Coordinates of C-alpha atoms and ligand atoms in Angstrom, one line a residue:
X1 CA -11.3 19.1 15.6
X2 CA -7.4 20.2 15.6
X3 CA -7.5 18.8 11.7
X4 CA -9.5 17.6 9.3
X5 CA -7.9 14.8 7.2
X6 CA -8.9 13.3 3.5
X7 CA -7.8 10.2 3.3
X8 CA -8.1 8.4 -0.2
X9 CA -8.4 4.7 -0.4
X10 CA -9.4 4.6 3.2
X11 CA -10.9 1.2 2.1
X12 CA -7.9 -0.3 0.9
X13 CA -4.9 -2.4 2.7
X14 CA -2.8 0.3 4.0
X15 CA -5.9 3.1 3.8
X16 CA -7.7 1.2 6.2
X17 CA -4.7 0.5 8.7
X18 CA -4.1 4.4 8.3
X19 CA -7.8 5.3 9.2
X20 CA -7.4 2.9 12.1
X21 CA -4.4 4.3 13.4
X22 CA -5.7 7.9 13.3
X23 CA -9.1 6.8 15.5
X24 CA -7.1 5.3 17.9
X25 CA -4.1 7.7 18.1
X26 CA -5.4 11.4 17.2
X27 CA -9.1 11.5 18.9
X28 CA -9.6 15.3 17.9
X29 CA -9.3 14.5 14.1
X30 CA -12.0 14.2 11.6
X31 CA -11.5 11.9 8.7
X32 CA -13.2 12.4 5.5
X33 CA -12.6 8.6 3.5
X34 CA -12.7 8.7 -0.4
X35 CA -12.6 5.8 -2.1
X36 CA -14.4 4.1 -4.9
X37 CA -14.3 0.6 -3.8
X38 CA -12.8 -1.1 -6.3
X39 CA -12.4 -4.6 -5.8
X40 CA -9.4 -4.0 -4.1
X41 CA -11.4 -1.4 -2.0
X42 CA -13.8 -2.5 1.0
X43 CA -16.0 -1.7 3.5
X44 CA -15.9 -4.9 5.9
X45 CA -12.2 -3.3 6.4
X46 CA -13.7 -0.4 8.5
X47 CA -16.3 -2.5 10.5
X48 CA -16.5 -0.6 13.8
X49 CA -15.6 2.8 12.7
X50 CA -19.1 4.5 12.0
X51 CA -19.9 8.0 10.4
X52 CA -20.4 11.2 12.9
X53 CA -18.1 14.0 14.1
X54 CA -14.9 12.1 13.7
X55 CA -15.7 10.1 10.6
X56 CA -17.7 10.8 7.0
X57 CA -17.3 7.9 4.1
X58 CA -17.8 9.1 0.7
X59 CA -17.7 6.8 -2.5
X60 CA -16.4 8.8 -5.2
X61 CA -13.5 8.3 -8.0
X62 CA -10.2 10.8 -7.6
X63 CA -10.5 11.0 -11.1
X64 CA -13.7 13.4 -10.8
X65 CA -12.2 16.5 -9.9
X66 CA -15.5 18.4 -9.7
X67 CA -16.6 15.9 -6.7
X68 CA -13.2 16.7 -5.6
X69 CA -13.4 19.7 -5.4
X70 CA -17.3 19.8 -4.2
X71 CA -15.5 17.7 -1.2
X72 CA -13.0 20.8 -0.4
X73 CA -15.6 22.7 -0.6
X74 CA -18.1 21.1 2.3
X75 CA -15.5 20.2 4.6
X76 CA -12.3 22.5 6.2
X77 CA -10.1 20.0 4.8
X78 CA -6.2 20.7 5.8
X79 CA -4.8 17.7 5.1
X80 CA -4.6 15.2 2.4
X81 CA -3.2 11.6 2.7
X82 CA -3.5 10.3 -0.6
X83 CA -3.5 6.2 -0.9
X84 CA -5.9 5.8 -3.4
X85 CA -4.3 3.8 -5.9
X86 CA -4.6 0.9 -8.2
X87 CA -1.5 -1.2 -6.9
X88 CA -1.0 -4.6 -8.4
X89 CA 1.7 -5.5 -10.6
X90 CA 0.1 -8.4 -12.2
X91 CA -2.9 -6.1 -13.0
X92 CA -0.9 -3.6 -14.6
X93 CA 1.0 -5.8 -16.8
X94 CA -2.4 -7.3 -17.9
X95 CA -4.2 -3.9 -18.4
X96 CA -2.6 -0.8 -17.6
X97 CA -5.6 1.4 -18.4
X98 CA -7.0 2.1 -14.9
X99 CA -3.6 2.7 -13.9
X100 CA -2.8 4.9 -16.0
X101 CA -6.4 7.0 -15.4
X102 CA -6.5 6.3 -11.2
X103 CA -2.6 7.0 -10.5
X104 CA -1.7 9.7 -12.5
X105 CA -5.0 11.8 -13.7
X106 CA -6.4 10.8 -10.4
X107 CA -3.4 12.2 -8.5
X108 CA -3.9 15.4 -10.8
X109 CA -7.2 15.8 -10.4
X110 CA -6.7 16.0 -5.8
X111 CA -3.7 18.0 -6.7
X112 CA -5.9 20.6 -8.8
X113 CA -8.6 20.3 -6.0
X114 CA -6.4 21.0 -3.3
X115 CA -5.1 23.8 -5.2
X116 CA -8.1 25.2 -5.7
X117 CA -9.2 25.6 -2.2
X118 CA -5.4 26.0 -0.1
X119 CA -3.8 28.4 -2.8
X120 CA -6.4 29.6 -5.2
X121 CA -8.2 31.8 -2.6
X122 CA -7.8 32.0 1.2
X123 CA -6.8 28.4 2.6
X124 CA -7.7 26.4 5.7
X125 CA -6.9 28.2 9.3
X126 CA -4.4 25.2 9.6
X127 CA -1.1 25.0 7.8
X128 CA -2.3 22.3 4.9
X129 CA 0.0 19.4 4.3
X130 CA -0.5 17.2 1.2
X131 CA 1.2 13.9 1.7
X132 CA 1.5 11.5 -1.5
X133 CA 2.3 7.7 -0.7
X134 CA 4.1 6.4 -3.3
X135 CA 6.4 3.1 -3.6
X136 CA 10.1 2.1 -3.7
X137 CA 9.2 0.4 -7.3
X138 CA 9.8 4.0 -9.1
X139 CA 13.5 3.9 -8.3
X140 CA 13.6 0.5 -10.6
X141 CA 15.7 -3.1 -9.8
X142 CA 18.8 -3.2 -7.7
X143 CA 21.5 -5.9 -8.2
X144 CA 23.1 -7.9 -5.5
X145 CA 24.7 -4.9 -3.3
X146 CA 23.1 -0.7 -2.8
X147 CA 20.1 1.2 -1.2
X148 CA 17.5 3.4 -2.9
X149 CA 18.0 6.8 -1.0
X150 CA 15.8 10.2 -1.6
X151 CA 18.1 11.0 -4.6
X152 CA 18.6 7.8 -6.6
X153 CA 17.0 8.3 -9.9
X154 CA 14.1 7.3 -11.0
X155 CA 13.6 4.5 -13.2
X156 CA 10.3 2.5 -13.0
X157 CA 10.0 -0.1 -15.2
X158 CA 6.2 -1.7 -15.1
X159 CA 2.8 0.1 -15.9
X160 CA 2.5 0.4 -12.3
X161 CA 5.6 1.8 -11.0
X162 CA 5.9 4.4 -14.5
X163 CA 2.0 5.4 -13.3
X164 CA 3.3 6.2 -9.8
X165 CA 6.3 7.6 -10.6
X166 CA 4.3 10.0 -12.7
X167 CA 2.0 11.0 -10.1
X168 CA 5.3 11.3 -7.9
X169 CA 6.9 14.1 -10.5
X170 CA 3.3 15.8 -10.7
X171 CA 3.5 16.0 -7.4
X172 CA 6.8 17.7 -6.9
X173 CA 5.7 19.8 -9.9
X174 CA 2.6 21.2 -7.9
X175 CA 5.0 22.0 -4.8
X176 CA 7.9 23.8 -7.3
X177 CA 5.6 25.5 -9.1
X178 CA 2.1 26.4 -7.2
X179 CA 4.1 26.4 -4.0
X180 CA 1.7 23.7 -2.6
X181 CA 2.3 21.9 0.7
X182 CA 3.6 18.7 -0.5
X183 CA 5.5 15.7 0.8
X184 CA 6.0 12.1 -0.8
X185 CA 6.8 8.9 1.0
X186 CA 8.0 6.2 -0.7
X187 CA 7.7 2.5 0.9
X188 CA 8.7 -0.7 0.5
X189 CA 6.7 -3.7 -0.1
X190 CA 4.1 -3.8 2.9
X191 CA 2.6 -7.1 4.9
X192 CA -0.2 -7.2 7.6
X193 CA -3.8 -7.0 8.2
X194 CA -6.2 -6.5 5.1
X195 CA -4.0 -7.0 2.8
X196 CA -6.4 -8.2 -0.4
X197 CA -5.2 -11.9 -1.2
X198 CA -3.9 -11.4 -4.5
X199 CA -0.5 -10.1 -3.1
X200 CA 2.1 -12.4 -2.0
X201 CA 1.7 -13.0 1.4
X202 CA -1.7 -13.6 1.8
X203 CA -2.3 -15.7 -1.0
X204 CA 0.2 -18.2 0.1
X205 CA -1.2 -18.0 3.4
X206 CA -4.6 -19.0 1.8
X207 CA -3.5 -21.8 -0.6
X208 CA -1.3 -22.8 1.9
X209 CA -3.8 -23.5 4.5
X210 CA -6.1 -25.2 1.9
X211 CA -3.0 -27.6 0.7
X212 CA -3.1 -25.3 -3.0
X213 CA -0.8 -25.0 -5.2
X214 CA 1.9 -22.3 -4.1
X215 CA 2.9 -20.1 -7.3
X216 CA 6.5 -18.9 -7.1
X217 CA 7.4 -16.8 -10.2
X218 CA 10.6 -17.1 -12.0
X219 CA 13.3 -18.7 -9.7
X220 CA 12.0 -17.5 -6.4
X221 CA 14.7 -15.6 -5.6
X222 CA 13.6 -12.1 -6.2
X223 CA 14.4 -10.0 -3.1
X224 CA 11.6 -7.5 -1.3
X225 CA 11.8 -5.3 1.6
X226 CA 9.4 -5.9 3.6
X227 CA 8.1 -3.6 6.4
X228 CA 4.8 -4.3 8.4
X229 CA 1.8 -1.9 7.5
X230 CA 1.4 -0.3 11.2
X231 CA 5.0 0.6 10.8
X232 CA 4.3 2.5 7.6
X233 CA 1.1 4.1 8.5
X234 CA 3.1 5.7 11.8
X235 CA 5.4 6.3 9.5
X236 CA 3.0 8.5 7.5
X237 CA 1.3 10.4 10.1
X238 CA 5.3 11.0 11.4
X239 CA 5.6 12.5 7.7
X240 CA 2.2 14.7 8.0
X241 CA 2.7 16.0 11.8
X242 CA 6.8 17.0 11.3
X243 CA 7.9 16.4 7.7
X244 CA 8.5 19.1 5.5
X245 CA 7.1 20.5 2.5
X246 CA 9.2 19.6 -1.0
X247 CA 10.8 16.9 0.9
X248 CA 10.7 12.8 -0.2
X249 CA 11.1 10.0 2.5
X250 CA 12.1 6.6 2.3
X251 CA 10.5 4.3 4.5
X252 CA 11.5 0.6 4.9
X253 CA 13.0 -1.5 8.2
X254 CA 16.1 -3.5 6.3
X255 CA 14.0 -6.5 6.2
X256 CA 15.0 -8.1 2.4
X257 CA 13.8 -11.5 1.6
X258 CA 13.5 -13.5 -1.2
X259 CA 10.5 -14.8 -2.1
X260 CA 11.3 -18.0 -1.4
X261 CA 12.4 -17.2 2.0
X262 CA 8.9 -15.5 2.6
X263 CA 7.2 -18.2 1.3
X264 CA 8.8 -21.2 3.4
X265 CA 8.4 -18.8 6.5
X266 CA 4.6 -18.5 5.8
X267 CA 4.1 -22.5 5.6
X268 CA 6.1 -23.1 8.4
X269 CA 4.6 -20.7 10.3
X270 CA 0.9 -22.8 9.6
X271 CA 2.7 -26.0 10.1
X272 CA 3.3 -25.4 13.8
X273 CA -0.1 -23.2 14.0
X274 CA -2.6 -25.9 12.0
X275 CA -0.3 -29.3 12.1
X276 CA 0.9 -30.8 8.9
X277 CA -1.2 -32.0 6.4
X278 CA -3.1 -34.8 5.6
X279 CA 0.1 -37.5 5.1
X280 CA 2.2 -35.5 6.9
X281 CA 3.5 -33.5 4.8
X282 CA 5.1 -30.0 5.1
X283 CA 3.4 -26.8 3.2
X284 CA 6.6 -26.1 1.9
X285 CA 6.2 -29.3 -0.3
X286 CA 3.5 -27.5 -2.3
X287 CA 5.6 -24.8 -3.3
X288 CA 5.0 -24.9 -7.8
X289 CA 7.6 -22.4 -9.5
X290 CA 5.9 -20.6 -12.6
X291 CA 6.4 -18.8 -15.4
X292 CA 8.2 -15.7 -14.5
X293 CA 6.3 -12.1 -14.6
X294 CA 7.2 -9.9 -17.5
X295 CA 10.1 -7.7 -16.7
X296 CA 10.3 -9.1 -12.9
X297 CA 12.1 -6.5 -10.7
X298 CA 14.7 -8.5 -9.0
X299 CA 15.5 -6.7 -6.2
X300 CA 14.2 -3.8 -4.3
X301 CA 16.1 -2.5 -0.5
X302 CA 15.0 1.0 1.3
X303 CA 17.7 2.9 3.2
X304 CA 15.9 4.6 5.9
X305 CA 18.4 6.8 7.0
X306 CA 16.6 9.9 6.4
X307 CA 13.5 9.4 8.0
X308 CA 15.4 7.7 11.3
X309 CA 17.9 11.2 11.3
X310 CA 15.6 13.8 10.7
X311 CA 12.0 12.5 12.4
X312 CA 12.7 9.8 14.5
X313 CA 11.0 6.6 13.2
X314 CA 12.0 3.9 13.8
X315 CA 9.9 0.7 12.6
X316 CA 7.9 -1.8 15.7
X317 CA 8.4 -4.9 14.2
X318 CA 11.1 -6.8 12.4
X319 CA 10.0 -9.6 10.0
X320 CA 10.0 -12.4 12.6
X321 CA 7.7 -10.5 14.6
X322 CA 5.6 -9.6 11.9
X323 CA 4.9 -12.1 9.8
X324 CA 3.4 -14.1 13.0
X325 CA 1.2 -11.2 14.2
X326 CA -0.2 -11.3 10.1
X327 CA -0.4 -15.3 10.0
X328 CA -2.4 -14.9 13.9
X329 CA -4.8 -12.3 12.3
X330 CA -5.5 -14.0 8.7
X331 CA -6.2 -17.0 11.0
X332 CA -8.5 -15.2 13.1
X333 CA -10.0 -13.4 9.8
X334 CA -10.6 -16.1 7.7
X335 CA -14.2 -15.2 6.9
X336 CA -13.0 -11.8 5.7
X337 CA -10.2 -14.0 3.1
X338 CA -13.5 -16.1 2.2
X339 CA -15.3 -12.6 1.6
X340 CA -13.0 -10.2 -0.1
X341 CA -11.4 -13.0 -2.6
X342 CA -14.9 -12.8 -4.8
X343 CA -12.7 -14.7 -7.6
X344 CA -12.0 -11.7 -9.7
X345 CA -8.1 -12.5 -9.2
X346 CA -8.7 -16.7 -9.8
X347 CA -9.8 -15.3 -13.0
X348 CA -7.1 -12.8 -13.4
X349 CA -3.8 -15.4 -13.0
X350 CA -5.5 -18.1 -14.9
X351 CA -5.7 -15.8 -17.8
X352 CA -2.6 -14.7 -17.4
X353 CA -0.5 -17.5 -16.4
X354 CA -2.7 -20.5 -18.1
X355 CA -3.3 -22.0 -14.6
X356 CA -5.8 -21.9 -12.1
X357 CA -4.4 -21.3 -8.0
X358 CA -7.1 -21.7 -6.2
Ligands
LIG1 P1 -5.0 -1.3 -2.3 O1 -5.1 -1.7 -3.8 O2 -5.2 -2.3 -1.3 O3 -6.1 -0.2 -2.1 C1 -6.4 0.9 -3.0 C2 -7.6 1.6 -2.6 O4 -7.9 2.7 -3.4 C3 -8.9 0.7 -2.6 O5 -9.7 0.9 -1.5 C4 -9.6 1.2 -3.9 O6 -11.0 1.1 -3.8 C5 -9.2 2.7 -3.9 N1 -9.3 3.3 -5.2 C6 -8.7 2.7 -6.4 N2 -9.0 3.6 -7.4 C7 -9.7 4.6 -6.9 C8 -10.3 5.8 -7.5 N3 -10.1 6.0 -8.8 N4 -10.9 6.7 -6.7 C9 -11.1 6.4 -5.4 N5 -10.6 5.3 -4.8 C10 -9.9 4.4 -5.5 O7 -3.7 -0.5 -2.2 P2 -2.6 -0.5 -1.0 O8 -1.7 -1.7 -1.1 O9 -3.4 -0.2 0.3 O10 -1.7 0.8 -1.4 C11 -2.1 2.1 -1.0 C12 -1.1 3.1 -1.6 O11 0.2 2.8 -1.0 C13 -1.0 3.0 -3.1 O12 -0.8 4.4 -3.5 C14 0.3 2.2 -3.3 O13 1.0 2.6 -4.5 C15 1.1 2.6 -2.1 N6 2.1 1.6 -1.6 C16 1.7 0.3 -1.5 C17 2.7 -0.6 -1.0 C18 2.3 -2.0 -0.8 O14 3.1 -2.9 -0.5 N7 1.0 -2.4 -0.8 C19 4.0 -0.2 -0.7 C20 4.3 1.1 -0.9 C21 3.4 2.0 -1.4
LIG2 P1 3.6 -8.6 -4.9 O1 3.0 -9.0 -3.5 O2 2.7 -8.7 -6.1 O3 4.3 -7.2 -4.7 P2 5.3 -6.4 -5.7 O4 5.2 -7.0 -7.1 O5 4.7 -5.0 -5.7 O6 6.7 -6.5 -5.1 O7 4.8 -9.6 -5.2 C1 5.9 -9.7 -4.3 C2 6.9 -10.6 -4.9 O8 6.4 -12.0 -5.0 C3 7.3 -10.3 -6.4 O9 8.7 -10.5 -6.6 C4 6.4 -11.2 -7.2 C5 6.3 -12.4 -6.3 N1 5.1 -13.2 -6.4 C6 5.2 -14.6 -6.7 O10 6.3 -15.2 -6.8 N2 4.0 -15.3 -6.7 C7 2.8 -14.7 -6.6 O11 1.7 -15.4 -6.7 C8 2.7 -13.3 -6.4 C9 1.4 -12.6 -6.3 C10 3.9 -12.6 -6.3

């Protein structure tokens, strides 16, 4: 095995793309998946990838450093891609707890671990590379016009994005201090395959094709950047294989949208794939705007000059092209939609926004 990789949150939307991409790209690496399944975190993600040489799932919380560290110990492990993560807005506005303990003492408690094992006494034979996957959200709302680069400052401004950006300065902090391998990423919003359907894009896919109610917040025009989740995991292992330590990459494909624009895209989409519905009417008709979420980012755009200059990457798909490979798979996957929504975020938004959406 040329490396042996820990991948936290292996389970999750983006984890689980990442493990994928590394069984089908790098064949002489062993991954080691951590991840406590949360609701957000599931096995029927990694159906077909089964434990042996090349693969070991472990259930275990980041925030137990000793099972961290008991990990580090069993296996040569050189490099960490740390995804692990509680990573909805809505959640973190309604209880920021878990946030606060999984994103920031969870980050310190791999941080310490990998410390341990890669500085504290002799390391791995490899040269170890800790890469943190953080968001865009730490850098705060744009107006109408600007970029976040590597160097605009941060300023997050939900539980979420002040718990990442926390575990972002901790790990910089490790790197300036300890000298430890480190690299961040930070992404824009991402769209694709296992995406857990309390995010934007698929649960309007999944009211939409049952004629539901489609919850807009505020006036719909809050602008994303949206990049397709194969095009940030490549990103990622582009970071890992010929990034370098101390350094912070952006990573987004210039694909802003408002929310209503994704929205209408995403019923017209099922329109043409599933016909009208009953009466002929358009999906687009169900389209309900809602009370807006507290302290609503308006604007988020990734300039990805860095990462294009200095490795290469480029992203595979523009939003045309990806948004109709996600809509083909959900529609192919609808049994794993009906499985993973267990009704734990029904609960959730009629709590929080008096209303039930599905
Ligand atoms: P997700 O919520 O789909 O998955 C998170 C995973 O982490 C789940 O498998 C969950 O079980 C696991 N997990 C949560 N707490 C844990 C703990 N204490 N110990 C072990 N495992 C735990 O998240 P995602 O959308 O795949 O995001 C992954 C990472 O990428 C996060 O760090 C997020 O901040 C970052 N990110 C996400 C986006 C996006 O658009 N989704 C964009 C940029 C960056
Ligand atoms: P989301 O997918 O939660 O990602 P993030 O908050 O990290 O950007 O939301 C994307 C955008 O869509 C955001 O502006 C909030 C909005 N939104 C809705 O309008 N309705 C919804 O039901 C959800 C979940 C999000």
């Amino acid at each position: 095995m040329t490396r042996t990789i820990l991948v936290t949150g292996g389970c999750g939307f983006i984890g689980a793309n990442f493990v994928r991409l590394i069984r089908e790209s790098r064949p002489d690496w062993r991954v080691i998946n951590v991840d406590k399944l949360t609701y957000a975190g599931n096995l029927n993600n990694l159906v077909g990838i089964n434990e042996g040489e090349r693969y070991r799932f472990v259930r275990e919380d980041i925030c137990d450093t000793q099972a961290m560290r008991r990990l580090f110990s069993e296996e040569p492990i050189d490099t960490v891609a740390h995804f692990a993560a509680e990573s909805h807005v809505d959640r973190s506005i309604a209880g920021p707890d878990a946030f606060i303990q999984t994103n920031i003492f969870g980050t310190f408690s791999l941080l310490e671990a990998a410390k341990n094992a890669w500085l504290d006494k002799p390391g791995p034979g490899n040269a170890p590379c800790f890469l943190h996957v953080s968001t865009d959200e730490v850098y705060g709302s744009l107006g109408t016009s600007g970029y976040f680069t590597e160097t605009t400052a941060y300023s997050p401004r939900s539980p979420y994005s002040a718990s990442k950006a926390s575990s972002d300065h901790l790990v910089s902090a490790y790197f300036h201090t300890y000298g430890l391998p480190a690299r961040i990423t930070n992404c824009s919003n991402n769209y694709g395959p296992y995406q857990f359907p309390e995010k934007l894009i698929p649960l309007i896919f999944n009211n939409a094709l049952h004629g539901k109610p489609l919850p807009v917040y505020g006036d719909g025009q809050n602008v994303r950047d949206w990049l397709y989740v194969e095009d940030h995991c490549r990103a990622i292992l582009l970071v890992i294989e010929q990034g370098e330590n101390g350094e912070r990459y952006n990573i987004g494909g210039h694909n802003e949208k408002t929310n209503v624009e994704v929205v209408t895209t995403v019923c017209d989409l099922l329109d043409v794939k599933r016909g009208l519905l009953p009466g002929r009417r358009r999906r687009r008709e169900l389209i309900t705007f809602v009370r807006d979420r507290l302290g609503h980012d308006r604007r988020y755009a990734i300039d990805p000059t860095k990462i294009r200059e200095r490795l290469g990457w480029r992203p595979q798909l523009d939003f045309a092209g990806g948004i109709e490979a996600t809509i083909d798979w959900y529609l192919a996957n609808t049994a794993w939609v009906n499985k993973v929504a267990d009704g734990s975020y029904q609960k959730y938004y009629a709590e929080m926004y008096g209303r039930a959406i599905a």
